[in-house]
Coordinates of C-alpha atoms in Angstrom, one line a residue:
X1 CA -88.1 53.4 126.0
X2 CA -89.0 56.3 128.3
X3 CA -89.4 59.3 126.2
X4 CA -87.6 58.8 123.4
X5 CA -90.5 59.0 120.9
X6 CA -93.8 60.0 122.0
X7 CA -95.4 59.5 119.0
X8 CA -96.1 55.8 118.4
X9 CA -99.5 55.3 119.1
X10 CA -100.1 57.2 115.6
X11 CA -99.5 53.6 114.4
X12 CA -101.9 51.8 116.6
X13 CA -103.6 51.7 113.6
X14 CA -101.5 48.9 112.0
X15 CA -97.9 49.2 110.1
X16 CA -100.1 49.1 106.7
X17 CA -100.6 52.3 104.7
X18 CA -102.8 51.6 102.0
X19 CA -105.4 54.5 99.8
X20 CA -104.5 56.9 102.4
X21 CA -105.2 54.8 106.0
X22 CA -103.2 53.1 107.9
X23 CA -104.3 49.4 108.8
X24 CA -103.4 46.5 109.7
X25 CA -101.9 43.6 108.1
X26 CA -103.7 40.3 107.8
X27 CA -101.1 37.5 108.1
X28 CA -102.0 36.6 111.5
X29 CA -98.6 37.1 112.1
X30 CA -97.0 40.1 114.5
X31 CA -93.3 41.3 114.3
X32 CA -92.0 44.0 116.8
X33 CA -89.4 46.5 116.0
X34 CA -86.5 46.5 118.4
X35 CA -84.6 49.1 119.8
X36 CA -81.3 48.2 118.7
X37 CA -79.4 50.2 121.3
X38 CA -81.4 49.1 123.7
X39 CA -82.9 45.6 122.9
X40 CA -86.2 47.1 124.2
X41 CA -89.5 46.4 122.1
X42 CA -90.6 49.6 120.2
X43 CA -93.9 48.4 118.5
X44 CA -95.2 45.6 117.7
X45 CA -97.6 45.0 114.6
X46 CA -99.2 42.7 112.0
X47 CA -97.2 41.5 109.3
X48 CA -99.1 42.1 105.3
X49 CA -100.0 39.1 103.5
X50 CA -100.6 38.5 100.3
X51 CA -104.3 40.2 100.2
X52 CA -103.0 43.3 101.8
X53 CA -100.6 43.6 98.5
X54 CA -103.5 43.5 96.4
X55 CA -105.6 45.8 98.1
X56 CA -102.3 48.5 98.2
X57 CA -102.0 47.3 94.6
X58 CA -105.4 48.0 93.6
X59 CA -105.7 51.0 95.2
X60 CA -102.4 52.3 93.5
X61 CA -103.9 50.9 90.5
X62 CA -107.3 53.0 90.9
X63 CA -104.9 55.9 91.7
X64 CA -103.2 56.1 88.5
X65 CA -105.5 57.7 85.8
X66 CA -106.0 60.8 87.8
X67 CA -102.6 61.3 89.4
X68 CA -100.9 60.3 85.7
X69 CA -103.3 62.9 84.0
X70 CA -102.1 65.1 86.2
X71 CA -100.5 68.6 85.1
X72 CA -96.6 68.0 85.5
X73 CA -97.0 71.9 87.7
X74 CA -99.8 69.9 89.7
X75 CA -98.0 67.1 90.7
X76 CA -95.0 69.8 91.3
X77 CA -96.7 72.0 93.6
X78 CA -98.0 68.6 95.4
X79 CA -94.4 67.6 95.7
X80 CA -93.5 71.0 96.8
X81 CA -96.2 71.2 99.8
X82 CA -94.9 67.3 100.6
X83 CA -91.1 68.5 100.7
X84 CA -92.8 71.5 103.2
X85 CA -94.4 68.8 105.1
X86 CA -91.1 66.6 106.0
X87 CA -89.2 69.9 106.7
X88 CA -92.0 70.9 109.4
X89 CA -91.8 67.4 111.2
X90 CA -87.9 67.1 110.8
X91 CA -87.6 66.6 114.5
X92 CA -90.4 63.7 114.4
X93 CA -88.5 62.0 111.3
X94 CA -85.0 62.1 113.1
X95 CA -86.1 60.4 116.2
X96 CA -88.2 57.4 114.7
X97 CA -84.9 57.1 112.7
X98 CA -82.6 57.3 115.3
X99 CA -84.9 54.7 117.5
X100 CA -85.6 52.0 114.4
X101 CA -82.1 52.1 113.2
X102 CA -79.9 53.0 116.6
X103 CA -78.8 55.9 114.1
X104 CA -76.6 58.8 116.3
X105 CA -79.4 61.5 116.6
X106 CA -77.1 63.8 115.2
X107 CA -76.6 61.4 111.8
X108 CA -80.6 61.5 111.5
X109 CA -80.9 65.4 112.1
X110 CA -77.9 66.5 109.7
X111 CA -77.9 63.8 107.1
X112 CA -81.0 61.4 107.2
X113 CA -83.5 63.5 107.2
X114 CA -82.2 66.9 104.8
X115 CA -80.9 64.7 102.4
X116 CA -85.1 63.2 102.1
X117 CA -85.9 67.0 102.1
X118 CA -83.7 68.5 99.8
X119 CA -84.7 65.3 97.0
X120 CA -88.4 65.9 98.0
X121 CA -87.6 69.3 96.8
X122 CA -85.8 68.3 94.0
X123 CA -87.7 66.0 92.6
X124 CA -90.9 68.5 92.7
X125 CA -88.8 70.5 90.4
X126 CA -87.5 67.6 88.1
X127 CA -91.4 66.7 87.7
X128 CA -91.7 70.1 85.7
X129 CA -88.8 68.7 82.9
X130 CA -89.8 65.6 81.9
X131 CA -90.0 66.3 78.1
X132 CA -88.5 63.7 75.3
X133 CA -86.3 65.0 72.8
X134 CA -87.2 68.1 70.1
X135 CA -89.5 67.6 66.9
X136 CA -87.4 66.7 63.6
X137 CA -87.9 66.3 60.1
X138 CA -86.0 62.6 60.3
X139 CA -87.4 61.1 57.9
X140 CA -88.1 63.9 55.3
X141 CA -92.0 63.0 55.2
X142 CA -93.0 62.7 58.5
X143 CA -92.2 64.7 62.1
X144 CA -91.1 62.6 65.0
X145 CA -91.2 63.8 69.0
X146 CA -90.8 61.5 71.4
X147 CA -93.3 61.0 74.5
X148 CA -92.3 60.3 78.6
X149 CA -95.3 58.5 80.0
X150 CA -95.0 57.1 83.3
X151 CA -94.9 53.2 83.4
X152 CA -97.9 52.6 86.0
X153 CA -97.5 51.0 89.5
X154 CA -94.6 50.5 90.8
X155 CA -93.7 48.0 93.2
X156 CA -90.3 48.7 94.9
X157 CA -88.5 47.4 97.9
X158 CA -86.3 49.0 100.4
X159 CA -83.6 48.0 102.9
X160 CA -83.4 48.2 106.8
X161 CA -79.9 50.3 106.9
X162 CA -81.6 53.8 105.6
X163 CA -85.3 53.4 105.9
X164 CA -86.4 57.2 105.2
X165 CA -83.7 58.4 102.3
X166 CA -84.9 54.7 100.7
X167 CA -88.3 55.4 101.4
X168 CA -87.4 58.4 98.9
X169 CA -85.4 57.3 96.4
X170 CA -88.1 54.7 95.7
X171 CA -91.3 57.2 95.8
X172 CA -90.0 60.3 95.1
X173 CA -88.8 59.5 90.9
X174 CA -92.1 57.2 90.6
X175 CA -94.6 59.8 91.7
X176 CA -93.1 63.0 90.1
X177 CA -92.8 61.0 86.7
X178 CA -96.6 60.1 87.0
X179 CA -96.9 56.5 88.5
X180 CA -98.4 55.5 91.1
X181 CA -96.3 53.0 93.9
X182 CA -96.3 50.2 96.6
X183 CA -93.4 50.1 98.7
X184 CA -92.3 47.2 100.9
X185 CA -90.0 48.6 103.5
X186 CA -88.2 46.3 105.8
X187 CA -89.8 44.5 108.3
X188 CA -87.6 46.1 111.3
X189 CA -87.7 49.6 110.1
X190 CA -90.9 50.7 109.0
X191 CA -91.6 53.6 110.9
X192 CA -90.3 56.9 108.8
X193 CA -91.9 55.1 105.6
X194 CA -94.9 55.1 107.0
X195 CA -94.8 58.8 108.1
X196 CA -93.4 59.2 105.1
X197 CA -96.4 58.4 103.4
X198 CA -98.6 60.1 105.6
X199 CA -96.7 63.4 105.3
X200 CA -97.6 62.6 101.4
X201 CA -101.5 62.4 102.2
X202 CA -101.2 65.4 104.3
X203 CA -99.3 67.7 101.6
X204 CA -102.2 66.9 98.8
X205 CA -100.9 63.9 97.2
X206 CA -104.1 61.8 96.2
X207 CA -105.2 58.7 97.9
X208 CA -103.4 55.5 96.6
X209 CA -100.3 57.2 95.0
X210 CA -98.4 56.0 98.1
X211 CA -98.9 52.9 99.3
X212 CA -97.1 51.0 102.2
X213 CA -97.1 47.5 103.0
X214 CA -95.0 45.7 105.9
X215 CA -94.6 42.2 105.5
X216 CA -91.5 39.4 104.7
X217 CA -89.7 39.1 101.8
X218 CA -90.9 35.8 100.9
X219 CA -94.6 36.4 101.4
X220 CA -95.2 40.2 100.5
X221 CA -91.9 41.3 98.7
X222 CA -92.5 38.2 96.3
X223 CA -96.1 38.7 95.8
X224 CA -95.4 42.2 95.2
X225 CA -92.9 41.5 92.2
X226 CA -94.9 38.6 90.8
X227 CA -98.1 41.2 90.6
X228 CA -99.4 41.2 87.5
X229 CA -100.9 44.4 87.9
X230 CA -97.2 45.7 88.9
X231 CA -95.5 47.1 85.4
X232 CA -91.9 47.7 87.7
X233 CA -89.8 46.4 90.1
X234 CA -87.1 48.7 92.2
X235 CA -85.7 46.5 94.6
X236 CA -82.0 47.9 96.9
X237 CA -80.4 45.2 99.7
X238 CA -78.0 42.3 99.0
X239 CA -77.0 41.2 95.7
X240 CA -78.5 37.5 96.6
X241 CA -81.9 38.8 97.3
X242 CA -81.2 40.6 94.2
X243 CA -80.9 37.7 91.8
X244 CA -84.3 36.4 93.2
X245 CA -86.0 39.7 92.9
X246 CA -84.7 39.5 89.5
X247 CA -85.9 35.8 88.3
X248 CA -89.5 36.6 89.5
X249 CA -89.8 40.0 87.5
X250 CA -88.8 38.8 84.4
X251 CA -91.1 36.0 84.8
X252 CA -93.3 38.4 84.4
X253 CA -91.4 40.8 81.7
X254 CA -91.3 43.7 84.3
X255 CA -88.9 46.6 84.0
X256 CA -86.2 46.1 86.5
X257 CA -84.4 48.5 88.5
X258 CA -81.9 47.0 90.9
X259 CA -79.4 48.8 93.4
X260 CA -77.3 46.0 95.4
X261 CA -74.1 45.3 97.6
X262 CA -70.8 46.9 97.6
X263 CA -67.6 46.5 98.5
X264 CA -66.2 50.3 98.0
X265 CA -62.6 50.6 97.5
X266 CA -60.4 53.5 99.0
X267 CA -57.4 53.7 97.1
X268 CA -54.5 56.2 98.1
X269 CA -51.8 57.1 96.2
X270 CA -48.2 57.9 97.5
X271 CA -48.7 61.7 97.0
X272 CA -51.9 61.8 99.0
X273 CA -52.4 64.1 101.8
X274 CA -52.2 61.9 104.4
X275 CA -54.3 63.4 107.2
X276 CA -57.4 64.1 104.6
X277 CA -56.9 60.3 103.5
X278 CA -56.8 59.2 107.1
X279 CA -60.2 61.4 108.5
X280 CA -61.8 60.3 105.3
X281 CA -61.2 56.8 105.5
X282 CA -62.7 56.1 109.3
X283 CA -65.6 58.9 108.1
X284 CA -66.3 56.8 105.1
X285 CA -66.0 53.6 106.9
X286 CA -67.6 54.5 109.9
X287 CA -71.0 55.8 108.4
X288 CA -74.0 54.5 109.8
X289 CA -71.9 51.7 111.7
X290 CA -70.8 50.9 107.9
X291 CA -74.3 49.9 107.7
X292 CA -74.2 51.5 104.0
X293 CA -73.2 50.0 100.6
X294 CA -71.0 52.9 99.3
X295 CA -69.1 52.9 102.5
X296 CA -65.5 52.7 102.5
X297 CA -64.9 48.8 103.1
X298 CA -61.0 48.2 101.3
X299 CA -58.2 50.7 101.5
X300 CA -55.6 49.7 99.6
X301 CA -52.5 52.6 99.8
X302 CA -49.1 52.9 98.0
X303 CA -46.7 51.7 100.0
X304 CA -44.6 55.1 101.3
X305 CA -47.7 55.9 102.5
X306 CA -48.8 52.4 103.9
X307 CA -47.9 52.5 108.0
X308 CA -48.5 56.0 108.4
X309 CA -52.2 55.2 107.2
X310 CA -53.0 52.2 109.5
X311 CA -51.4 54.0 112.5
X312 CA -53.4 57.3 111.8
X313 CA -56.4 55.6 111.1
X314 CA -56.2 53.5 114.5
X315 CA -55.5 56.3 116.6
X316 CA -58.3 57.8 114.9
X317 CA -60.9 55.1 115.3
X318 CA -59.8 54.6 119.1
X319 CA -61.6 58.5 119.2
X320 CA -64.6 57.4 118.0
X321 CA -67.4 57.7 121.0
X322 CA -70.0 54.8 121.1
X323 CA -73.0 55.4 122.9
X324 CA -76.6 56.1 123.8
X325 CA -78.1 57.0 119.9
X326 CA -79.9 60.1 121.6
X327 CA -76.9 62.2 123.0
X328 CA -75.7 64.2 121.3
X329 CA -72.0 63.2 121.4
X330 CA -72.6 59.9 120.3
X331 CA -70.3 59.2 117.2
X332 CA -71.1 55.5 116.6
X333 CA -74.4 53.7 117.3
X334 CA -75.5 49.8 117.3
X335 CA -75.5 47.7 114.2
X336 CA -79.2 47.4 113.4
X337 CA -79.7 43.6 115.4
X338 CA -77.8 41.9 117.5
X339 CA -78.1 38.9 114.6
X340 CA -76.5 41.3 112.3
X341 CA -73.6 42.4 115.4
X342 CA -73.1 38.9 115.5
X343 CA -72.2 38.2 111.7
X344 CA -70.4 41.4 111.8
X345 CA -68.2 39.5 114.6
X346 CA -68.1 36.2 113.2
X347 CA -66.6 38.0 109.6
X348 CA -63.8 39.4 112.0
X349 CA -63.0 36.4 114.1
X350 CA -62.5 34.2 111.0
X351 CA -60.2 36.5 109.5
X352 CA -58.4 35.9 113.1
X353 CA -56.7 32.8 111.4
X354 CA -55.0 34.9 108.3
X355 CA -55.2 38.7 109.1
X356 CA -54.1 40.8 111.9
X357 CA -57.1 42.9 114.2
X358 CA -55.1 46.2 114.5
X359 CA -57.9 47.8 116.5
X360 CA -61.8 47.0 117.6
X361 CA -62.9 43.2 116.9
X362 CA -64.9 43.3 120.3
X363 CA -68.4 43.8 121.4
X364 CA -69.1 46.0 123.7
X365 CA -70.2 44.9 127.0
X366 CA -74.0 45.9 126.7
X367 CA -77.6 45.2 126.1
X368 CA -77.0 47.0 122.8
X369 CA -76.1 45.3 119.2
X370 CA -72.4 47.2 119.2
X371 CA -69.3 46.8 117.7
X372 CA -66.1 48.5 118.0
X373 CA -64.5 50.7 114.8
X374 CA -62.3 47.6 113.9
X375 CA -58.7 47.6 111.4
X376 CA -57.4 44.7 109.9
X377 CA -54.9 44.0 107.6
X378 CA -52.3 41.5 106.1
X379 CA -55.5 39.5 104.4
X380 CA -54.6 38.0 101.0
X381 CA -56.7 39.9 98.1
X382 CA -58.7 36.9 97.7
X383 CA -59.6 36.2 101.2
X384 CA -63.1 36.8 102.5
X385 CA -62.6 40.2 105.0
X386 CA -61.7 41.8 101.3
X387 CA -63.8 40.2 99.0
X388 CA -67.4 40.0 100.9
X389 CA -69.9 42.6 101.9
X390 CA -69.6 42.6 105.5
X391 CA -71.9 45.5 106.5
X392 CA -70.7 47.0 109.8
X393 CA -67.9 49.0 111.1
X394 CA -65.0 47.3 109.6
X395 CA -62.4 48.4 107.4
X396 CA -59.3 46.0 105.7
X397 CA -56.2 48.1 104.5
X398 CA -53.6 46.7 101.8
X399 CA -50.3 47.9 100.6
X400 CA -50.1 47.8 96.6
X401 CA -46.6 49.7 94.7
X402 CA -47.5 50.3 90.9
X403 CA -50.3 52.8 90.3
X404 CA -51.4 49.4 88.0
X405 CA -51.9 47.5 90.8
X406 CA -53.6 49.7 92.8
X407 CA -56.5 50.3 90.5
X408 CA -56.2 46.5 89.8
X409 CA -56.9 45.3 93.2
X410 CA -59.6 48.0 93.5
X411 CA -61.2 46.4 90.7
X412 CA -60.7 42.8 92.1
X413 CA -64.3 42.2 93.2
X414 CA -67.9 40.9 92.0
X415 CA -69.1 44.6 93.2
X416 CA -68.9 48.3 91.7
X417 CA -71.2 50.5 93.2
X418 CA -68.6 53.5 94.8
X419 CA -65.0 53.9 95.2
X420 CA -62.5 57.0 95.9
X421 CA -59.2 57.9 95.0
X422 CA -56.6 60.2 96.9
X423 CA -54.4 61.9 95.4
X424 CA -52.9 65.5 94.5
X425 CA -51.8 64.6 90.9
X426 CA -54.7 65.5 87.8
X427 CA -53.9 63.0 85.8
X428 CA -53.6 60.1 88.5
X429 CA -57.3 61.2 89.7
X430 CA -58.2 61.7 85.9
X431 CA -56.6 57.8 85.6
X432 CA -58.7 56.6 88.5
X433 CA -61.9 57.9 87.9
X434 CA -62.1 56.5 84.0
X435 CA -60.3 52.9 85.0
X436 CA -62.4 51.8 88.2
X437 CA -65.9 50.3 87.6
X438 CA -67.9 52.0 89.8
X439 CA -71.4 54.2 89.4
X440 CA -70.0 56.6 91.3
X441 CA -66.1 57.4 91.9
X442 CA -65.0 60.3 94.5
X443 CA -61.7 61.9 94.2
X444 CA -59.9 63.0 97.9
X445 CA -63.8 62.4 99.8
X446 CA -66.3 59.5 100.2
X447 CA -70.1 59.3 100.8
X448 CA -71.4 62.5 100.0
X449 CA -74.2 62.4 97.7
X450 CA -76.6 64.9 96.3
X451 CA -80.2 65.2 94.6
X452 CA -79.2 66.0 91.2
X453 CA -76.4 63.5 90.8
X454 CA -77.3 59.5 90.0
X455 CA -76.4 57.0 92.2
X456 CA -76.1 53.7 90.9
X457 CA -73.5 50.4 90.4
X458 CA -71.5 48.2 88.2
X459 CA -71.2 44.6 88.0
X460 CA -73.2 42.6 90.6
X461 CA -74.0 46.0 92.4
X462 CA -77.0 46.0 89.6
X463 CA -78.0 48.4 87.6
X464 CA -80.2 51.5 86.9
X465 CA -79.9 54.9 89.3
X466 CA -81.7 56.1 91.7
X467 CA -81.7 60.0 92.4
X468 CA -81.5 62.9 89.6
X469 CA -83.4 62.5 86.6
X470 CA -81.4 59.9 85.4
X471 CA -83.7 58.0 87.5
X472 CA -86.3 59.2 85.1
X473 CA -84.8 56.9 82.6
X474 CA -86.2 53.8 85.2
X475 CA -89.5 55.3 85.2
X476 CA -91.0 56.5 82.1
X477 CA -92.0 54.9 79.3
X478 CA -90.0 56.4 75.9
X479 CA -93.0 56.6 73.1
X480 CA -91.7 57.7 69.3
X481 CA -94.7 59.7 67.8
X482 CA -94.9 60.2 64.3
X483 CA -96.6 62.1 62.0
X484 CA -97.3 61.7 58.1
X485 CA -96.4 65.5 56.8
X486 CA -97.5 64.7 52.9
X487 CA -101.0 63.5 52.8
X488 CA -100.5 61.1 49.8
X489 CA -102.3 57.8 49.4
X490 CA -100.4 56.1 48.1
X491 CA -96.7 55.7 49.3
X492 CA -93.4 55.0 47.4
X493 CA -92.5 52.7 49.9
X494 CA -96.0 50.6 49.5
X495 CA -94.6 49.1 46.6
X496 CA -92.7 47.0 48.4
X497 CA -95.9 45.3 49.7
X498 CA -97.7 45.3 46.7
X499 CA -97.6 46.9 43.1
X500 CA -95.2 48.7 41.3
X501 CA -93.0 52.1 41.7
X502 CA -95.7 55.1 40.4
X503 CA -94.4 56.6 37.3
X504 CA -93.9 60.4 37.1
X505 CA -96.2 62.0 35.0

């Protein structure tokens, strides 16, 4: 490991961040995060059992009176100083990112970890506008307003392939709208959310508002969801998980939030510029070692354009430099196991028997879980290169002719999370953007994201957003008040119940 991060004896304290401590779990069972790029051990911990969820439960639970009763400027300024906090130990954040994940250090530094500071910030602003709609007259006799009240602890589950930005987009909405949370982050990346949560503590943010625990799906994750004391469930990863995640929550008539797998398509048009198409579809494929659900997984591209765009693109991706996470120069870095490298290849070599590799399909020879930037096409629409979620740095490119058939093959799949068009025609983009169901549809780019814009999916990609203050809309309770404006005893409409219609006198 040499000195790659200096720093992790802050959790010799256990992988467990509950009323402000870190701890450790009580399973009896230990797990050890692995340097993916290196297939050295990082730190090894104690997993949370069930009694380590109610402890982070109740204390969340204890939490809530006082950090819901809050001023919405108190918990802003908190929010503020906690934004402050992650910007001063950006360096820190980067490098347990970069060392969990096998992230490029220059991924962590310029997207990871100012995309967390910049919604920290946001959402320390949003937390100041959280008002229902305007007083009215609705009625004639009465005056209604409507009331945001947060919902009360949260209990929300992140994935492995962006531990920190999920880390956020689960706390940040939650705690600026008033609740209080417990986050289960992935077993093999828990490091940022636990700093995460400690940068919290240290900006101001009372004891129990964030609460981490570190422990498997089936014994912590469920427990979690099934809490009674748990009033919502935020759960992002695979849509399969997802379904499960759902069937215990509604058990228990939780509110549901659920962000799940995609299969983004990248659909370019004949009058496309052609270069922008071809950076942005190994840039959107690419990302993260397409360890990312938005990332661009199925380009499908009008014929004229069709060979130019599988040439460029494999030229392109034969650029790409894989290496050593911590140079600099490092384009691509490991898948985040060498279980999930191996499912990555096993997708690829199956597709062997009814698709052509143009480019990649090989591990390289290493200690490290990589994979080559790998092309494929000539796979039939309904073959499963094109139709699963395949996670990794693999992108399939189709031919279609009509502009019908292009948007109708982008369409062709259980997900809809993101998708992009190409194009230089308005009305083809303006086509596009209304016709594929997607949360989130990009026009000539794909993958950026920012604060104040929801990010969310269609179809089995789940539902409910995460960012903006959309998000809001997943965590706060809507309460209709209203008020009698007449002060007479008897009603007109109380004659319906019992007696008869008062006379005029």
């Amino acid at each position: 490991m040499g000195n790659r991060f200096q720093e992790l004896d802050r959790f010799a304290a256990g992988a467990q961040y509950i009323d402000g401590q870190l701890r450790p779990g009580t399973s009896g069972r230990g797990h050890t995060v692995v340097d993916p790029a290196t297939g050295e051990d990082v730190l090894t911990y104690e997993l949370a059992a069930t009694a380590d969820v109610d402890a982070a439960v109740a204390a969340a639970r204890a939490a809530l009176p006082g950090w819901a009763g809050a001023t919405p400027g108190e918990r802003s300024d908190a929010m503020h100083r906690f934004a402050a906090q992650l910007a001063e130990h950006a360096e820190d954040f980067a490098h347990a990112e970069s060392l969990q994940c096998g992230k490029p250090i220059k991924l962590t530094r310029e997207f990871d970890v100012p995309g967390t500071v910049d919604n920290t910030a946001f959402f320390a602003g949003a937390a100041r506008h959280l008002q229902g709609q305007s007083a009215g007259e609705y009625s004639g006799d009465h005056t209604s307003y409507v009331r945001r009240e947060p919902i009360g602890v949260i209990g929300s589950i992140a994935p492995w392939n962006y531990p920190l930005q999920m880390a956020a987009w689960k706390v940040l909405p939650a705690i600026a709208a008033g609740n209080t949370i417990v986050l289960k982050p992935a077993e093999l990346t828990p490091l940022t959310s636990l700093m995460f949560a400690q940068a919290a503590t240290d900006a101001g943010i009372p004891d129990g508002v964030v609460n981490i625990v570190t422990g498997a799906g089936k014994e912590a994750g469920e427990h979690l969801v099934g809490h009674p004391d748990v009033a919502m469930t935020s759960f992002t990863g695979s849509t399969a998980v997802g379904k499960r995640v759902a069937e215990i929550a509604t058990a228990t008539v939780k509110r549901l939030h659920l962000e799940l797998g995609g299969k983004a398509p990248f659909v370019v048009f004949d009058d496309a510029d052609l270069e922008a198409a071809v950076h942005g579809a190994v840039a959107g494929a690419l990302i993260n070692t397409g360890q990312d659900c938005t990332a661009a997984t199925r380009a499908y591209v009008q014929r004229p354009l069709y060979d130019a765009f599988v040439s460029g693109v494999a030229d392109l991706m034969a650029t790409v430099r894989i290496g050593d996470p911590f140079q600099e120069d490092t384009d691509l870095g490991p898948l985040i196991s060498h279980a999930q490298r191996d499912r990555v290849a096993a997708f690829v070599d199956r597709a062997r028997a009814y698709a052509t590799v143009v480019t990649g399909g090989v591990a390289p020879h290493n200690d490290g879980a990589y994979y080559r930037p790998t092309l494929i096409t000539g796979a039939p629409q309904d073959s499963e290169i094109v139709q699963a979620e395949i996670f990794g740095p693999v992108l399939v490119v189709l031919p279609f002719d009509s502009d019908d058939e292009g948007l109708a093959l982008a369409n062709d799949t259980p997900y809809g999370l993101a998708a992009s068009a190409w194009t230089r025609d308005v009305y083809r983009a303006g086509r596009a953007t209304r016709e594929i169901q997607a949360g989130c549809v990009w026009v000539n780019d794909h993958i950026p994201i920012i604060s104040e814009m929801p990010h969310g999916g269609y179809k089995a990609s789940g539902f409910g957003k995460d960012m903006s203050t959309y998000s809001f809309e997943e965590y706060t309770q809507v309460k209709h008040v209203m008020y009698d404006n007449t002060a007479v005893v008897r009603k007109d409409w109380h004659r319906t119940i019992f007696g008869d219609r008062q006379q005029a006198r």
